[in-house]
Short mmCIF file of C-alpha atoms in Angstrom, two decimals:
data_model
loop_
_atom_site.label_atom_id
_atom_site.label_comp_id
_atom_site.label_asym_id
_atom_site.label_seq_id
_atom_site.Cartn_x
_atom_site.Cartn_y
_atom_site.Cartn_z
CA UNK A 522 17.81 114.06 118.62
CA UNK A 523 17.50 110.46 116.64
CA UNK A 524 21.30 110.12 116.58
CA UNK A 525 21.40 110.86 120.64
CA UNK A 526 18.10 108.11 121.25
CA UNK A 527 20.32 105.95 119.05
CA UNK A 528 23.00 106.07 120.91
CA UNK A 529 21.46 105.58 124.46
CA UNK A 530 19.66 102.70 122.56
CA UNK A 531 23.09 101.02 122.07
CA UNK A 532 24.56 101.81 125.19
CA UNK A 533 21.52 100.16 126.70
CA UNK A 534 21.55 97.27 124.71
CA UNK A 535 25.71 97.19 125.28
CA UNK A 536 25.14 97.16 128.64
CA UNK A 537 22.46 94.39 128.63
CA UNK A 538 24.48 92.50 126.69
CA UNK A 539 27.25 92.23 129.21
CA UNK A 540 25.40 91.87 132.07
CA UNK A 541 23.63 88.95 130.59
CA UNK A 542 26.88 87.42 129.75
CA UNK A 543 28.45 87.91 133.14
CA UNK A 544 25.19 86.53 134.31
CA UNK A 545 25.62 83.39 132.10
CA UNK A 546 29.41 82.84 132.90
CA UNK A 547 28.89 82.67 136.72
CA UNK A 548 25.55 80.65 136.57
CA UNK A 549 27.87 78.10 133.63
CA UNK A 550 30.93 78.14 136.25
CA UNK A 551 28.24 77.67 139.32
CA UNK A 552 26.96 74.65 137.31
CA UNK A 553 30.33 72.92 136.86
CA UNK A 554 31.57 73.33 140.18
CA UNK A 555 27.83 71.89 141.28
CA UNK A 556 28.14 69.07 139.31
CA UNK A 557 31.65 68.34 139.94
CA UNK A 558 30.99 68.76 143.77
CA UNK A 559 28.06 65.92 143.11
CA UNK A 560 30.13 63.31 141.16
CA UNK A 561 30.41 60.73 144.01
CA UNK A 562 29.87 57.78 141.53
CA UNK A 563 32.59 55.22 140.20
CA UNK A 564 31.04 53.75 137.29
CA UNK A 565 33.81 51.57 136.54
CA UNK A 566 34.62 49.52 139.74
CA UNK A 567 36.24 46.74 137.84
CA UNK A 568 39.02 49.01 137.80
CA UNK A 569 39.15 49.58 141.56
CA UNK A 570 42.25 48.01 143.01
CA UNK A 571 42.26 49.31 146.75
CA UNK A 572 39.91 51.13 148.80
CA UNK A 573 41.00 53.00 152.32
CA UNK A 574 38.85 53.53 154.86
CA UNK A 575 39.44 55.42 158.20
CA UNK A 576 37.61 56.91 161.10
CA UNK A 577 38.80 59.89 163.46
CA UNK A 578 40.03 57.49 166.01
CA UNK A 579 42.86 56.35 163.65
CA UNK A 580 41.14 52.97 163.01
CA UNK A 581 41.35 52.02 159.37
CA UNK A 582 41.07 48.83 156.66
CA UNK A 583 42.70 48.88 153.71
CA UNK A 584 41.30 46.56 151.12
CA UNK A 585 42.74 45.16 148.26
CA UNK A 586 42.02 43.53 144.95
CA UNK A 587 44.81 40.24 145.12
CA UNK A 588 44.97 37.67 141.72
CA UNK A 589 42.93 34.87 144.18
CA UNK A 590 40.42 38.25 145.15
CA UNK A 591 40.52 41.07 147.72
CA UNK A 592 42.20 40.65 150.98
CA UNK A 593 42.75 43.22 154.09
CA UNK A 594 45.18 45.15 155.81
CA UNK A 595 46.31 42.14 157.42
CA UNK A 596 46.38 39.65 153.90
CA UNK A 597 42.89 37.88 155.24
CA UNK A 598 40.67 36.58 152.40
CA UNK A 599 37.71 39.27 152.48
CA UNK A 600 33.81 38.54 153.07
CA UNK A 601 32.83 38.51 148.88
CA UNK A 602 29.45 39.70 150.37
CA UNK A 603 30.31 42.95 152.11
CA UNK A 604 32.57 43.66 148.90
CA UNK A 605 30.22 43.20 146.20
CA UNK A 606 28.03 45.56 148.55
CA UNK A 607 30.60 48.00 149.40
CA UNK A 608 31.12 48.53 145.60
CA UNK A 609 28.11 48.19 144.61
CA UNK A 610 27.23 51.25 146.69
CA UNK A 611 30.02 52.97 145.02
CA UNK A 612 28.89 52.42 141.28
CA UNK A 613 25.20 53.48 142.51
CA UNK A 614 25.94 56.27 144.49
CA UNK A 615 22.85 59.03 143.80
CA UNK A 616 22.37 62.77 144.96
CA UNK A 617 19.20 62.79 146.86
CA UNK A 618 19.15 66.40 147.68
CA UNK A 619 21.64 69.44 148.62
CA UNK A 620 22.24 69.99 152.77
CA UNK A 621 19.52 73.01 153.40
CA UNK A 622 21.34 76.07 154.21
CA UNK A 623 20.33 76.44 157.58
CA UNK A 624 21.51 73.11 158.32
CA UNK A 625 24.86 73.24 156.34
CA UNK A 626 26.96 74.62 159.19
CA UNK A 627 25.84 71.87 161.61
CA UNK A 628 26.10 69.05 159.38
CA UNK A 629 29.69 69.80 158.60
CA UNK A 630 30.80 70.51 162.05
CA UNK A 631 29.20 67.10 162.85
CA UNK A 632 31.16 65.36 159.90
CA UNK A 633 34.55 66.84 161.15
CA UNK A 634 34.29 65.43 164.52
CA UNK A 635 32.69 62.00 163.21
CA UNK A 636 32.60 61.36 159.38
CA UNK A 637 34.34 58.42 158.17
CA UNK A 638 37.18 59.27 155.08
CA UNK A 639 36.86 56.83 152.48
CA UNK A 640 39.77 56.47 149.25
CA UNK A 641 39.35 54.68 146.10
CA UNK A 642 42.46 53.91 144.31
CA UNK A 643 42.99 52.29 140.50
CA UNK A 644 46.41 51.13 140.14
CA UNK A 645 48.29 53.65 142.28
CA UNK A 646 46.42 56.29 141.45
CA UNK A 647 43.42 58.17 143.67
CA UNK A 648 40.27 58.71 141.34
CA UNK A 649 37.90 59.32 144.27
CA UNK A 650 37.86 60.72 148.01
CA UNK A 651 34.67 61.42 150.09
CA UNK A 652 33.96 61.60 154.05
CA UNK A 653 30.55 59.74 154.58
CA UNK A 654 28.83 60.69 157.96
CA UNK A 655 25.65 60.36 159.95
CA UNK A 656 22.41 59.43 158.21
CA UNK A 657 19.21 62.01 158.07
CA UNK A 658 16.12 62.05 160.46
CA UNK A 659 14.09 59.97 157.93
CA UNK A 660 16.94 57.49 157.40
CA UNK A 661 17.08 57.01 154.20
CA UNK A 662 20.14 59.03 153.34
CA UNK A 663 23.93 59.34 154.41
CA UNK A 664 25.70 62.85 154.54
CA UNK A 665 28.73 63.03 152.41
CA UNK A 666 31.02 65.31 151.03
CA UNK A 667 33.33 64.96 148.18
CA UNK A 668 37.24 65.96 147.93
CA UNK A 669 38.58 67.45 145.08
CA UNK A 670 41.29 64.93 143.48
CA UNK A 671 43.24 67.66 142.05
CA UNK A 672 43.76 70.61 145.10
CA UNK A 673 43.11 67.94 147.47
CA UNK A 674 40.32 70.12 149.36
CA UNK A 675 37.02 69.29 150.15
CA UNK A 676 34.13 70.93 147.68
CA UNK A 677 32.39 72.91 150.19
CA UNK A 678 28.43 71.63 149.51
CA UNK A 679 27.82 68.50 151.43
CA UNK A 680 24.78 66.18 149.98
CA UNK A 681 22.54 63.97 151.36
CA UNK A 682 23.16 60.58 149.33
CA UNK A 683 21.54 57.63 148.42
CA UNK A 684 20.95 54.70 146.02
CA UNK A 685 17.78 54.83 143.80
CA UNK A 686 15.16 52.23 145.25
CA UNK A 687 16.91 51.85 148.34
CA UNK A 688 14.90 53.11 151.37
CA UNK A 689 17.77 53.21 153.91
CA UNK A 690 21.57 54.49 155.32
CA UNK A 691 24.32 53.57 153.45
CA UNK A 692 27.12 54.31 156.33
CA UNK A 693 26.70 50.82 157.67
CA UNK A 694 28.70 49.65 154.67
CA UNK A 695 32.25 51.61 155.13
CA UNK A 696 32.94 49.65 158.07
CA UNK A 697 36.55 49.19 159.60
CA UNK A 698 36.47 46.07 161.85
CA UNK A 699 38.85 43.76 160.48
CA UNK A 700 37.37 41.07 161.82
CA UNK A 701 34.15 42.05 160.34
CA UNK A 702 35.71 42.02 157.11
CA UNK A 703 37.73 38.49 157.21
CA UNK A 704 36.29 36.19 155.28
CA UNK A 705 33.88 33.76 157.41
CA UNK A 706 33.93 30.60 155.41
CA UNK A 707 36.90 28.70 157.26
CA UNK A 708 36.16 24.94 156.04
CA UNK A 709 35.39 24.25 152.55
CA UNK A 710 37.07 20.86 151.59
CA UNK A 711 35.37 18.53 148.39
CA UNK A 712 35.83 14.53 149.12
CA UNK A 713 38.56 14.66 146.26
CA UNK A 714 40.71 17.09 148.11
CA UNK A 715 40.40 15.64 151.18
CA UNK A 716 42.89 13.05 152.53
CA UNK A 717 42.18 12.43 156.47
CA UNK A 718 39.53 13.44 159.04
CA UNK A 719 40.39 12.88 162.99
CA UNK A 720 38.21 13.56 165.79
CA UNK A 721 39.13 13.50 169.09
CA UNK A 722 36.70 13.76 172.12
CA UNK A 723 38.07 14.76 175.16
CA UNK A 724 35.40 12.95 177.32
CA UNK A 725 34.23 9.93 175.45
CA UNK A 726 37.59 8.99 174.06
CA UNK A 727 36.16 5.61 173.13
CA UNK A 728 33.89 7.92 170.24
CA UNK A 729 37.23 9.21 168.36
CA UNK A 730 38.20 8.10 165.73
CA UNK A 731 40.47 8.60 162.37
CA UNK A 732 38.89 8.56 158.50
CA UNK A 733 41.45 8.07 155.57
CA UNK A 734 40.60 8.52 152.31
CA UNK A 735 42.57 5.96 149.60
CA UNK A 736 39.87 7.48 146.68
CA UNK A 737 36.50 9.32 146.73
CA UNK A 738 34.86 5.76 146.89
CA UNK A 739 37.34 3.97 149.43
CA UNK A 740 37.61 4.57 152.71
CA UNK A 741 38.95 3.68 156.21
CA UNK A 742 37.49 4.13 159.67
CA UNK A 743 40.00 3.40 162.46
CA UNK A 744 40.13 4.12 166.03
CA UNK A 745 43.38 6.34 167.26
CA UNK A 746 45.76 3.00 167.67
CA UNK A 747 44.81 1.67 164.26
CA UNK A 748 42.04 -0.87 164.61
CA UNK A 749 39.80 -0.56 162.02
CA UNK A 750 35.72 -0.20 162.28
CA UNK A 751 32.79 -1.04 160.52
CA UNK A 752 31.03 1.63 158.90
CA UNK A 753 28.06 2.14 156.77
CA UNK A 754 29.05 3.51 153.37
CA UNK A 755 26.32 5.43 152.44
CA UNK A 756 26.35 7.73 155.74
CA UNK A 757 30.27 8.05 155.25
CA UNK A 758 29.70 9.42 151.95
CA UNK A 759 27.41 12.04 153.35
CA UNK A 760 29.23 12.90 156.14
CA UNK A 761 32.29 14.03 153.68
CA UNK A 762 29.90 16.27 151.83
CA UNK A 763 29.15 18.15 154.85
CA UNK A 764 32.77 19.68 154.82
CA UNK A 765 31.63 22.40 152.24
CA UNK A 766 31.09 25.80 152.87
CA UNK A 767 30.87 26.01 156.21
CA UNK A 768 31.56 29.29 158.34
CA UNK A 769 31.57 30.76 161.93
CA UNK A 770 29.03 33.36 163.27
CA UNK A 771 31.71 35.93 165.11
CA UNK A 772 34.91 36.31 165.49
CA UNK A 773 36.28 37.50 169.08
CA UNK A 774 39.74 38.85 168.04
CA UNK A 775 40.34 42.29 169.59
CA UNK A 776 37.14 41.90 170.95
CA UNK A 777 37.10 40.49 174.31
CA UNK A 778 41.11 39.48 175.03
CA UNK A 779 40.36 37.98 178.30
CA UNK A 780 37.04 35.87 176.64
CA UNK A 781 39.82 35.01 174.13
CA UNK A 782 42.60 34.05 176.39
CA UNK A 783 40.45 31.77 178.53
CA UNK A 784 39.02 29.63 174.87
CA UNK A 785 43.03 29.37 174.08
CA UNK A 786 43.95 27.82 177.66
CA UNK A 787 40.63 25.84 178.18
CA UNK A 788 40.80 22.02 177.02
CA UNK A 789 38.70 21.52 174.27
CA UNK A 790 35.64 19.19 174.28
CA UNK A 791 36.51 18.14 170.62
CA UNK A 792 39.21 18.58 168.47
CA UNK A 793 39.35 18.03 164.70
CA UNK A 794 42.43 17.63 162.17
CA UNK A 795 41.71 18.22 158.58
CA UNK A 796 44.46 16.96 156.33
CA UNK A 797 44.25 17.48 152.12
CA UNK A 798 45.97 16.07 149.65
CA UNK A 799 48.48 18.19 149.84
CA UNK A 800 49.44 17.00 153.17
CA UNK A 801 48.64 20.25 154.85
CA UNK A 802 46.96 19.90 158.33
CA UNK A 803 44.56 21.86 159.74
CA UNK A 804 43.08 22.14 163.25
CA UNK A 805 39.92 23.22 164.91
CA UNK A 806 39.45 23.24 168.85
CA UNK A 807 36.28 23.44 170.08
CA UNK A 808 35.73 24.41 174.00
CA UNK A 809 31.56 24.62 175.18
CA UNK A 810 30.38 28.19 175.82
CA UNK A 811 28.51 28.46 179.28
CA UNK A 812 24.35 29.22 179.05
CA UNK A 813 22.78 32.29 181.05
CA UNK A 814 20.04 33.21 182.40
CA UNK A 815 18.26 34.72 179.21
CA UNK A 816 18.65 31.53 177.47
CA UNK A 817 17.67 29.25 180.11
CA UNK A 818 14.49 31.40 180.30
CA UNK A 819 14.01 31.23 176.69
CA UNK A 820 14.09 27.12 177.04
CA UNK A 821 12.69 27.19 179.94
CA UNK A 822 15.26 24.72 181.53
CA UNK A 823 18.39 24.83 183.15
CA UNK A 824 21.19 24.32 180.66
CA UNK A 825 25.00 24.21 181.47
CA UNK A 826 26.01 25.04 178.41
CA UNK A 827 24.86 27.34 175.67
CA UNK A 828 22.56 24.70 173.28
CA UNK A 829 23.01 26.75 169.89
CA UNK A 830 26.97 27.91 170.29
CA UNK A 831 29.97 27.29 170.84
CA UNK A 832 33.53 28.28 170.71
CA UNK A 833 36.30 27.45 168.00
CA UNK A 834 39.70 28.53 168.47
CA UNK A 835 42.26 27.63 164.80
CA UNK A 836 44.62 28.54 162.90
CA UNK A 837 47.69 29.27 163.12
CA UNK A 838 47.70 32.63 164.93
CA UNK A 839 44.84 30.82 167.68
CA UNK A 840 41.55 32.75 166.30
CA UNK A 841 38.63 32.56 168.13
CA UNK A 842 35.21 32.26 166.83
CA UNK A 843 31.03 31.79 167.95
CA UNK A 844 30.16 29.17 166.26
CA UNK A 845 26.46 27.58 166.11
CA UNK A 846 25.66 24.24 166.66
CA UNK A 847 23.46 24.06 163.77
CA UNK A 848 26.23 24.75 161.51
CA UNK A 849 29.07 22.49 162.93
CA UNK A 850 26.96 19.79 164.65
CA UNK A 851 26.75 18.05 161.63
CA UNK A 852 30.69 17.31 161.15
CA UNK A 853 30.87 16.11 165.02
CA UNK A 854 29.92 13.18 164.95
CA UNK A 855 31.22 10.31 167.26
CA UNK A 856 31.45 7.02 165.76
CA UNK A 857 27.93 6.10 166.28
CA UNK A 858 27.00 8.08 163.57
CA UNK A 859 28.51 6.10 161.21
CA UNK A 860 27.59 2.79 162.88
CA UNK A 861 26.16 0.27 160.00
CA UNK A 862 22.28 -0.99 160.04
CA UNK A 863 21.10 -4.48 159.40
CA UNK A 864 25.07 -5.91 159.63
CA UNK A 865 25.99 -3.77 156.46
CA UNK A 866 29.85 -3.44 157.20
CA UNK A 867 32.70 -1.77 155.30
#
């Protein structure tokens, strides 16, 4: 009778035994695939040399890290600001909670018709794929599910993600607009690399003129044909510090071709040549954009033109920007600005 309870003892305890460890293996491989399935994060981005980004439409950007910085599909200096942000996002990428299960199905079936697929490549390798979608009620997470590198399928747990002690969406940054992308800043000249300035004005041609720089501390002022004119030094200096830095609001490619086509054919109110030391030239057209309604309203007068933009069309393949007044203004002057006071003459 002992030897029999002994034995069902053992059996029991056998059996317990390998229960618990089937138990334990399935909740260990459960926790790997979980964790795996929420490793979004690159935590070394310095090592990120392209990213990919495409929607269902077939609209994509590929970005790339160049020697001089990152550049787009099309070679276009890239917007440092929407970068740094881009992978930024990346390195801080945080789980802020699984999909329910009631609302798994319908969040996936949404991100197959809609999510945007991003890649993240070192070298030539992929280290990371993901498909980020919409946003939750609350906003202040993005759906996203992660791809696994080495089948190549999708894990099948979407998450709802975030970055900790940020209270918003986080789709916003894997944009594809290449124009959005391009780099903004289009002058950005120091008086040392700068060798001539000429403005020409379309309907005051009396107010154009030519500047030449022989040094960052002697200059010329000359009308088009040559003849030189007086002009006060100090406001010459300043006006050659304005070239820095200095960007447009919008740019209209692939946006509106026939708002496009008409800036290319329309004479231009002012044009400006920018010539280094190097001897490269560069020029910048600049055609009036017409006012509306809204803004009239807003100034309560009846303007022509738009008062706070314009357009710019330059470069060689005939971009088109919105440009504000406020930004440019300052570098088109006519020749009055530089007139000299008190019969101070250079």
């Amino acid at each position: 009778m002992k030897n029999r309870s002994s034995l069902i003892v053992i059996t029991l305890l056998t059996i317990a035994c390998a229960v618990s460890y089937y138990l334990y293996k399935n909740k260990t491989t459960g926790s790997t695939v979980d964790k795996d399935a929420r490793n979004f994060k690159i935590e070394d981005t310095a090592s990120v040399t392209k990213i990919f980004i495409a929607d269902k439409n077939k609209h994509s950007i590929t970005l790339e890290r160049t020697k001089t910085g990152w550049v787009t599909t099309n070679k276009y200096p890239a917007r440092a600001d929407a970068m740094n942000l881009l992978l930024y996002t990346m390195k801080m990428l945080d789980v802020k909670s699984p999909v329910y299960k009631n609302a798994k199905a319908g969040v996936i079936n949404y991100m197959i018709g809609h999510a945007v697929k991003v890649q993240v490549y070192s070298g030539d390798d992929l280290i990371k794929q993901y498909y980020v979608g919409h946003e939750n009620a609350k906003m202040d997470a993005t759906h996203m599910i992660l791809t696994n590198i080495e089948t190549g399928e999708n894990y099948e747990e979407p998450f709802l993600m975030c970055i900790p002690g940020f209270n918003g969406y986080l789709s916003s940054r894997y944009f594809i607009s290449e124009n959005e992308w391009r780099e903004r800043m289009v002058i950005n000249y120091t008086p040392p690399q700068l060798k001539a300035i000429k403005l020409e004005f379309a309907e005051h041609p009396d107010s154009s003129y030519i500047i030449k720089l022989k040094s960052t501390t002697s200059f010329e002022l000359q009308k088009l044909n040559g003849t030189p004119m007086p002009f006060d030094e100090v406001k010459m200096k300043q006006y050659l510090a304005y070239f820095q830095n200095i960007s447009y609001e919008k740019l209209l490619n692939n946006v509106n071709k026939k708002l496009v086509d008409s800036v290319r054919n329309a004479l231009p109110f002012v044009k400006m040549s920018i010539t280094d030391v190097k001897n490269q030239t560069r020029q910048f057209n600049f055609v009036r954009k017409n006012s509306t309604a809204e803004l009239n309203m807003k100034y309560s007068t009846h303007y022509i033109y738009d008062p706070d933009r314009l357009f710019m069309n330059y470069g060689t393949e005939s971009d088109v920007a919105v440009v504000q007044y406020y930004v440019f203004g300052k570098i088109l002057q006519t020749y009055g600005y530089f007139l000299p006071k008190n019969g101070v003459k250079k």
